[in-house]
mmCIF file of C-alpha atoms in Angstrom:
data_model
loop_
_atom_site.group_PDB
_atom_site.id
_atom_site.type_symbol
_atom_site.label_atom_id
_atom_site.label_comp_id
_atom_site.label_asym_id
_atom_site.label_seq_id
_atom_site.Cartn_x
_atom_site.Cartn_y
_atom_site.Cartn_z
ATOM 1 C CA UNK A 1 -7.010 -15.378 -2.474
ATOM 2 C CA UNK A 2 -8.162 -18.649 -4.324
ATOM 3 C CA UNK A 3 -9.635 -19.776 -1.171
ATOM 4 C CA UNK A 4 -11.849 -16.810 -1.106
ATOM 5 C CA UNK A 5 -12.807 -17.101 -4.787
ATOM 6 C CA UNK A 6 -10.564 -14.627 -6.299
ATOM 7 C CA UNK A 7 -7.904 -14.929 -8.954
ATOM 8 C CA UNK A 8 -4.341 -13.564 -7.867
ATOM 9 C CA UNK A 9 -2.251 -11.797 -10.260
ATOM 10 C CA UNK A 10 1.117 -10.315 -9.206
ATOM 11 C CA UNK A 11 2.456 -7.403 -11.316
ATOM 12 C CA UNK A 12 5.925 -6.770 -12.561
ATOM 13 C CA UNK A 13 8.040 -5.502 -15.367
ATOM 14 C CA UNK A 14 10.235 -8.212 -16.550
ATOM 15 C CA UNK A 15 12.577 -7.968 -19.538
ATOM 16 C CA UNK A 16 10.894 -4.498 -20.468
ATOM 17 C CA UNK A 17 7.335 -5.994 -20.531
ATOM 18 C CA UNK A 18 4.489 -5.101 -18.346
ATOM 19 C CA UNK A 19 3.233 -8.523 -16.710
ATOM 20 C CA UNK A 20 0.052 -9.050 -14.969
ATOM 21 C CA UNK A 21 0.282 -12.582 -13.448
ATOM 22 C CA UNK A 22 3.720 -14.206 -12.958
ATOM 23 C CA UNK A 23 4.496 -17.866 -13.419
ATOM 24 C CA UNK A 24 6.712 -19.724 -10.817
ATOM 25 C CA UNK A 25 10.048 -19.007 -12.618
ATOM 26 C CA UNK A 26 9.069 -15.098 -12.731
ATOM 27 C CA UNK A 27 8.066 -14.966 -9.159
ATOM 28 C CA UNK A 28 11.325 -16.424 -8.439
ATOM 29 C CA UNK A 29 13.020 -13.628 -10.343
ATOM 30 C CA UNK A 30 11.326 -11.056 -8.388
ATOM 31 C CA UNK A 31 12.416 -12.507 -4.944
ATOM 32 C CA UNK A 32 15.896 -11.988 -5.850
ATOM 33 C CA UNK A 33 17.413 -8.575 -5.370
ATOM 34 C CA UNK A 34 20.229 -8.825 -7.983
ATOM 35 C CA UNK A 35 19.214 -6.806 -11.158
ATOM 36 C CA UNK A 36 15.619 -5.964 -10.000
ATOM 37 C CA UNK A 37 14.880 -2.406 -9.501
ATOM 38 C CA UNK A 38 12.090 -0.373 -7.703
ATOM 39 C CA UNK A 39 9.859 0.982 -10.339
ATOM 40 C CA UNK A 40 7.557 4.070 -9.848
ATOM 41 C CA UNK A 41 5.489 5.642 -12.373
ATOM 42 C CA UNK A 42 8.351 7.893 -13.619
ATOM 43 C CA UNK A 43 10.435 4.833 -14.126
ATOM 44 C CA UNK A 44 8.094 2.984 -16.416
ATOM 45 C CA UNK A 45 8.960 4.233 -19.645
ATOM 46 C CA UNK A 46 12.662 3.686 -18.987
ATOM 47 C CA UNK A 47 12.265 0.297 -17.901
ATOM 48 C CA UNK A 48 10.051 -0.722 -21.018
ATOM 49 C CA UNK A 49 12.374 0.945 -23.597
ATOM 50 C CA UNK A 50 15.652 -0.490 -22.137
ATOM 51 C CA UNK A 51 14.429 -4.201 -21.467
ATOM 52 C CA UNK A 52 14.922 -3.726 -17.574
ATOM 53 C CA UNK A 53 13.370 -5.888 -14.748
ATOM 54 C CA UNK A 54 11.586 -4.220 -11.764
ATOM 55 C CA UNK A 55 9.269 -4.518 -8.925
ATOM 56 C CA UNK A 56 6.403 -2.167 -8.935
ATOM 57 C CA UNK A 57 5.482 0.305 -6.232
ATOM 58 C CA UNK A 58 1.916 1.015 -5.461
ATOM 59 C CA UNK A 59 1.621 3.676 -7.952
ATOM 60 C CA UNK A 60 2.828 1.545 -10.881
ATOM 61 C CA UNK A 61 0.792 -1.475 -9.840
ATOM 62 C CA UNK A 62 -2.226 0.706 -9.908
ATOM 63 C CA UNK A 63 -1.246 1.954 -13.423
ATOM 64 C CA UNK A 64 -0.618 -1.653 -14.601
ATOM 65 C CA UNK A 65 -3.775 -2.964 -13.122
ATOM 66 C CA UNK A 66 -5.937 -0.363 -14.545
ATOM 67 C CA UNK A 67 -4.384 -1.062 -17.975
ATOM 68 C CA UNK A 68 -5.551 -4.705 -17.585
ATOM 69 C CA UNK A 69 -9.003 -3.860 -16.407
ATOM 70 C CA UNK A 70 -8.356 -4.724 -12.825
ATOM 71 C CA UNK A 71 -10.317 -2.757 -10.114
ATOM 72 C CA UNK A 72 -9.018 -4.359 -6.925
ATOM 73 C CA UNK A 73 -5.498 -4.354 -5.592
ATOM 74 C CA UNK A 74 -3.852 -5.506 -2.305
ATOM 75 C CA UNK A 75 -0.635 -4.299 -1.006
ATOM 76 C CA UNK A 76 0.903 -3.907 2.657
ATOM 77 C CA UNK A 77 0.727 -0.165 3.093
ATOM 78 C CA UNK A 78 0.621 2.708 0.682
ATOM 79 C CA UNK A 79 3.392 5.534 0.450
ATOM 80 C CA UNK A 80 2.625 8.982 1.370
ATOM 81 C CA UNK A 81 3.912 12.117 2.792
ATOM 82 C CA UNK A 82 7.101 11.426 4.453
ATOM 83 C CA UNK A 83 8.150 13.006 7.975
ATOM 84 C CA UNK A 84 9.683 16.314 7.526
ATOM 85 C CA UNK A 85 8.263 16.770 3.972
ATOM 86 C CA UNK A 86 7.525 20.413 4.781
ATOM 87 C CA UNK A 87 11.364 20.649 4.143
ATOM 88 C CA UNK A 88 12.220 17.756 1.766
ATOM 89 C CA UNK A 89 9.106 17.613 -0.265
ATOM 90 C CA UNK A 90 9.314 13.887 -0.108
ATOM 91 C CA UNK A 91 5.777 12.725 -1.185
ATOM 92 C CA UNK A 92 5.161 9.368 -2.590
ATOM 93 C CA UNK A 93 3.545 9.221 -6.192
ATOM 94 C CA UNK A 94 1.232 6.671 -4.655
ATOM 95 C CA UNK A 95 -0.918 9.445 -3.575
ATOM 96 C CA UNK A 96 -1.429 11.205 -7.048
ATOM 97 C CA UNK A 97 -1.968 7.702 -8.464
ATOM 98 C CA UNK A 98 -4.974 7.226 -6.143
ATOM 99 C CA UNK A 99 -6.255 10.581 -7.232
ATOM 100 C CA UNK A 100 -6.416 9.701 -10.772
ATOM 101 C CA UNK A 101 -6.258 5.911 -11.399
ATOM 102 C CA UNK A 102 -9.457 4.029 -10.852
ATOM 103 C CA UNK A 103 -8.327 1.150 -8.697
ATOM 104 C CA UNK A 104 -9.204 0.329 -5.052
ATOM 105 C CA UNK A 105 -6.193 -0.201 -2.943
ATOM 106 C CA UNK A 106 -6.704 -2.583 0.111
ATOM 107 C CA UNK A 107 -3.831 -2.009 2.602
ATOM 108 C CA UNK A 108 -2.998 -1.615 6.344
ATOM 109 C CA UNK A 109 -3.122 1.965 6.142
ATOM 110 C CA UNK A 110 -0.113 4.047 5.486
ATOM 111 C CA UNK A 111 3.410 2.799 6.385
ATOM 112 C CA UNK A 112 4.371 3.873 9.963
ATOM 113 C CA UNK A 113 7.326 5.472 8.735
ATOM 114 C CA UNK A 114 5.355 8.277 7.387
ATOM 115 C CA UNK A 115 3.623 11.510 8.546
ATOM 116 C CA UNK A 116 0.032 9.889 8.596
ATOM 117 C CA UNK A 117 -1.912 13.193 9.386
ATOM 118 C CA UNK A 118 -0.282 15.061 6.371
ATOM 119 C CA UNK A 119 -0.913 11.912 4.014
ATOM 120 C CA UNK A 120 -4.616 11.823 5.062
ATOM 121 C CA UNK A 121 -4.822 15.688 4.437
ATOM 122 C CA UNK A 122 -3.335 15.205 1.118
ATOM 123 C CA UNK A 123 -5.830 12.433 0.131
ATOM 124 C CA UNK A 124 -8.801 14.674 1.311
ATOM 125 C CA UNK A 125 -7.490 17.346 -1.067
ATOM 126 C CA UNK A 126 -7.275 15.077 -3.932
ATOM 127 C CA UNK A 127 -10.625 13.642 -3.407
ATOM 128 C CA UNK A 128 -9.532 10.097 -2.396
ATOM 129 C CA UNK A 129 -12.228 8.381 -0.060
ATOM 130 C CA UNK A 130 -10.626 6.419 2.643
ATOM 131 C CA UNK A 131 -12.642 3.734 3.903
ATOM 132 C CA UNK A 132 -12.279 1.723 6.888
ATOM 133 C CA UNK A 133 -12.727 -2.150 7.090
ATOM 134 C CA UNK A 134 -14.811 -2.380 10.109
ATOM 135 C CA UNK A 135 -13.061 0.302 11.827
ATOM 136 C CA UNK A 136 -13.397 4.045 12.560
ATOM 137 C CA UNK A 137 -9.432 4.359 13.135
ATOM 138 C CA UNK A 138 -7.018 4.668 10.341
ATOM 139 C CA UNK A 139 -4.501 1.797 10.895
ATOM 140 C CA UNK A 140 -0.775 2.703 10.805
ATOM 141 C CA UNK A 141 0.629 -0.612 9.250
ATOM 142 C CA UNK A 142 1.904 -2.428 11.999
ATOM 143 C CA UNK A 143 -0.437 -1.050 14.610
ATOM 144 C CA UNK A 144 -4.254 -0.999 14.469
ATOM 145 C CA UNK A 145 -4.746 2.687 15.415
ATOM 146 C CA UNK A 146 -2.841 5.831 14.271
ATOM 147 C CA UNK A 147 -4.725 8.629 16.284
ATOM 148 C CA UNK A 148 -6.472 9.543 13.014
ATOM 149 C CA UNK A 149 -9.929 8.596 11.593
ATOM 150 C CA UNK A 150 -11.179 7.019 8.258
ATOM 151 C CA UNK A 151 -13.743 8.981 6.171
ATOM 152 C CA UNK A 152 -16.393 5.911 6.608
ATOM 153 C CA UNK A 153 -16.586 2.676 8.505
ATOM 154 C CA UNK A 154 -17.723 0.034 6.042
ATOM 155 C CA UNK A 155 -19.097 -3.174 7.932
ATOM 156 C CA UNK A 156 -18.646 -5.694 5.075
ATOM 157 C CA UNK A 157 -17.027 -6.594 1.724
ATOM 158 C CA UNK A 158 -20.508 -5.905 0.025
ATOM 159 C CA UNK A 159 -20.863 -2.460 1.208
ATOM 160 C CA UNK A 160 -17.238 -1.649 0.095
ATOM 161 C CA UNK A 161 -17.864 -2.964 -3.240
ATOM 162 C CA UNK A 162 -21.001 -1.128 -3.675
ATOM 163 C CA UNK A 163 -19.203 2.240 -2.472
ATOM 164 C CA UNK A 164 -16.336 2.016 -5.094
ATOM 165 C CA UNK A 165 -18.748 0.766 -7.902
ATOM 166 C CA UNK A 166 -20.834 3.805 -7.249
ATOM 167 C CA UNK A 167 -17.921 6.187 -7.148
ATOM 168 C CA UNK A 168 -16.917 5.013 -10.761
ATOM 169 C CA UNK A 169 -20.555 4.598 -12.055
ATOM 170 C CA UNK A 170 -21.070 8.450 -11.357
ATOM 171 C CA UNK A 171 -18.067 9.144 -13.235
ATOM 172 C CA UNK A 172 -15.622 10.500 -10.228
ATOM 173 C CA UNK A 173 -11.928 10.146 -11.105
ATOM 174 C CA UNK A 174 -9.531 8.154 -9.256
ATOM 175 C CA UNK A 175 -9.344 5.329 -6.815
ATOM 176 C CA UNK A 176 -10.215 4.506 -3.192
ATOM 177 C CA UNK A 177 -8.168 3.689 -0.226
ATOM 178 C CA UNK A 178 -9.441 0.731 1.833
ATOM 179 C CA UNK A 179 -7.993 0.655 5.329
ATOM 180 C CA UNK A 180 -7.687 -2.764 6.623
ATOM 181 C CA UNK A 181 -6.129 -3.206 10.133
ATOM 182 C CA UNK A 182 -3.689 -5.717 10.970
ATOM 183 C CA UNK A 183 -5.206 -8.777 12.988
ATOM 184 C CA UNK A 184 -4.928 -8.098 16.783
ATOM 185 C CA UNK A 185 -2.756 -10.785 17.450
ATOM 186 C CA UNK A 186 0.102 -9.626 15.155
ATOM 187 C CA UNK A 187 -0.277 -5.947 16.163
ATOM 188 C CA UNK A 188 3.030 -4.241 17.623
ATOM 189 C CA UNK A 189 3.080 -1.746 20.247
ATOM 190 C CA UNK A 190 2.410 1.869 18.852
ATOM 191 C CA UNK A 191 4.899 3.665 21.229
ATOM 192 C CA UNK A 192 7.680 1.005 20.974
ATOM 193 C CA UNK A 193 7.266 1.433 17.173
ATOM 194 C CA UNK A 194 7.473 5.164 17.155
ATOM 195 C CA UNK A 195 10.955 4.836 19.039
ATOM 196 C CA UNK A 196 12.161 2.279 16.442
ATOM 197 C CA UNK A 197 11.109 4.252 13.601
ATOM 198 C CA UNK A 198 12.543 7.655 14.984
ATOM 199 C CA UNK A 199 15.887 5.698 15.467
ATOM 200 C CA UNK A 200 15.837 4.301 11.950
ATOM 201 C CA UNK A 201 14.954 7.766 10.517
ATOM 202 C CA UNK A 202 18.045 9.157 12.295
ATOM 203 C CA UNK A 203 19.928 6.549 10.796
ATOM 204 C CA UNK A 204 18.829 7.358 7.299
ATOM 205 C CA UNK A 205 19.662 10.942 7.825
ATOM 206 C CA UNK A 206 23.086 10.325 9.013
ATOM 207 C CA UNK A 207 23.736 8.224 5.878
ATOM 208 C CA UNK A 208 22.327 10.549 3.634
ATOM 209 C CA UNK A 209 19.411 8.397 2.293
ATOM 210 C CA UNK A 210 16.872 9.923 0.402
ATOM 211 C CA UNK A 211 14.179 9.579 -2.321
ATOM 212 C CA UNK A 212 13.044 6.128 -3.255
ATOM 213 C CA UNK A 213 15.798 4.434 -1.215
ATOM 214 C CA UNK A 214 14.209 5.861 1.911
ATOM 215 C CA UNK A 215 11.365 3.187 2.393
ATOM 216 C CA UNK A 216 13.447 0.060 1.892
ATOM 217 C CA UNK A 217 16.194 1.487 3.958
ATOM 218 C CA UNK A 218 13.732 2.280 6.830
ATOM 219 C CA UNK A 219 11.947 -1.024 6.635
ATOM 220 C CA UNK A 220 15.117 -3.230 6.572
ATOM 221 C CA UNK A 221 16.464 -1.252 9.623
ATOM 222 C CA UNK A 222 13.114 -1.556 11.410
ATOM 223 C CA UNK A 223 13.281 -5.116 10.896
ATOM 224 C CA UNK A 224 16.651 -5.418 12.480
ATOM 225 C CA UNK A 225 16.075 -3.129 15.423
ATOM 226 C CA UNK A 226 12.956 -5.247 16.298
ATOM 227 C CA UNK A 227 14.726 -8.403 15.952
ATOM 228 C CA UNK A 228 12.593 -9.576 13.055
ATOM 229 C CA UNK A 229 9.224 -8.850 14.768
ATOM 230 C CA UNK A 230 8.315 -6.155 12.323
ATOM 231 C CA UNK A 231 8.736 -8.509 9.259
ATOM 232 C CA UNK A 232 6.602 -11.121 10.812
ATOM 233 C CA UNK A 233 3.829 -8.497 11.226
ATOM 234 C CA UNK A 234 4.235 -7.335 7.621
ATOM 235 C CA UNK A 235 3.606 -10.666 6.283
ATOM 236 C CA UNK A 236 0.592 -11.202 8.345
ATOM 237 C CA UNK A 237 -0.964 -7.909 7.449
ATOM 238 C CA UNK A 238 -0.287 -8.628 3.790
ATOM 239 C CA UNK A 239 -1.973 -12.048 4.023
ATOM 240 C CA UNK A 240 -5.016 -10.321 5.718
ATOM 241 C CA UNK A 241 -5.121 -7.744 3.125
ATOM 242 C CA UNK A 242 -5.314 -10.253 0.193
ATOM 243 C CA UNK A 243 -8.011 -12.126 1.832
ATOM 244 C CA UNK A 244 -10.141 -8.966 2.354
ATOM 245 C CA UNK A 245 -9.311 -7.606 -1.062
ATOM 246 C CA UNK A 246 -10.443 -11.000 -2.489
ATOM 247 C CA UNK A 247 -13.994 -10.849 -0.714
ATOM 248 C CA UNK A 248 -14.269 -7.275 -2.035
ATOM 249 C CA UNK A 249 -13.472 -8.422 -5.436
ATOM 250 C CA UNK A 250 -15.906 -11.321 -5.476
ATOM 251 C CA UNK A 251 -18.683 -8.872 -4.226
ATOM 252 C CA UNK A 252 -17.816 -6.476 -6.930
ATOM 253 C CA UNK A 253 -18.179 -8.846 -9.780
ATOM 254 C CA UNK A 254 -21.590 -9.798 -8.248
ATOM 255 C CA UNK A 255 -22.921 -6.234 -8.767
ATOM 256 C CA UNK A 256 -24.975 -5.270 -11.798
#
């Protein structure tokens, strides 16, 4: 990110305080699972009031970024409508945050474990623009294509910066989803990943995993089922998102 001319700032809640930009010691704390919770919007007040430490979801990171005046946020993939949500109503708070909080989220699409079609329908209903980074196809995290399309294919960082600035300049509420495909050399096979994901979903159902425990459970078991290959891809797509987000942030700051 620094190499692209941007300033990185990792978010977290540490000791009951919102943090934007962590030092080496704080980053080390966040990398250790013991005592570090998963904090979505509903948990923020509890963590602040009780002095707890937690890693922030997309929704909470957007909230903290907005409070700090930060407009551009890079992550791996957003949460969304889970498979089977017509029965479970398991829908990530990330989608509501995108509808209401003025932060652009650069990601490799929605996590492959989700119902991507319903996730995109939800975003459309809430008026969230889905902009592709030089792609017509909405990426599916480990895979460059999901079978669904983005709303608009933007060719470069300057065009994306102008789109999001224009949205906010005219007073439109909420953020924007910037869909950045994983680099081709790190992409995993879509059909193979569907088989792995369905197996992990069955394991979650058998073990009664639900709510905010679902995503970390599935990602951990997908990593095991792919022999670590999914983790390697996850890291590469995160690096790529950080690079692209940095370019967008630099172009955004140049705009009058």
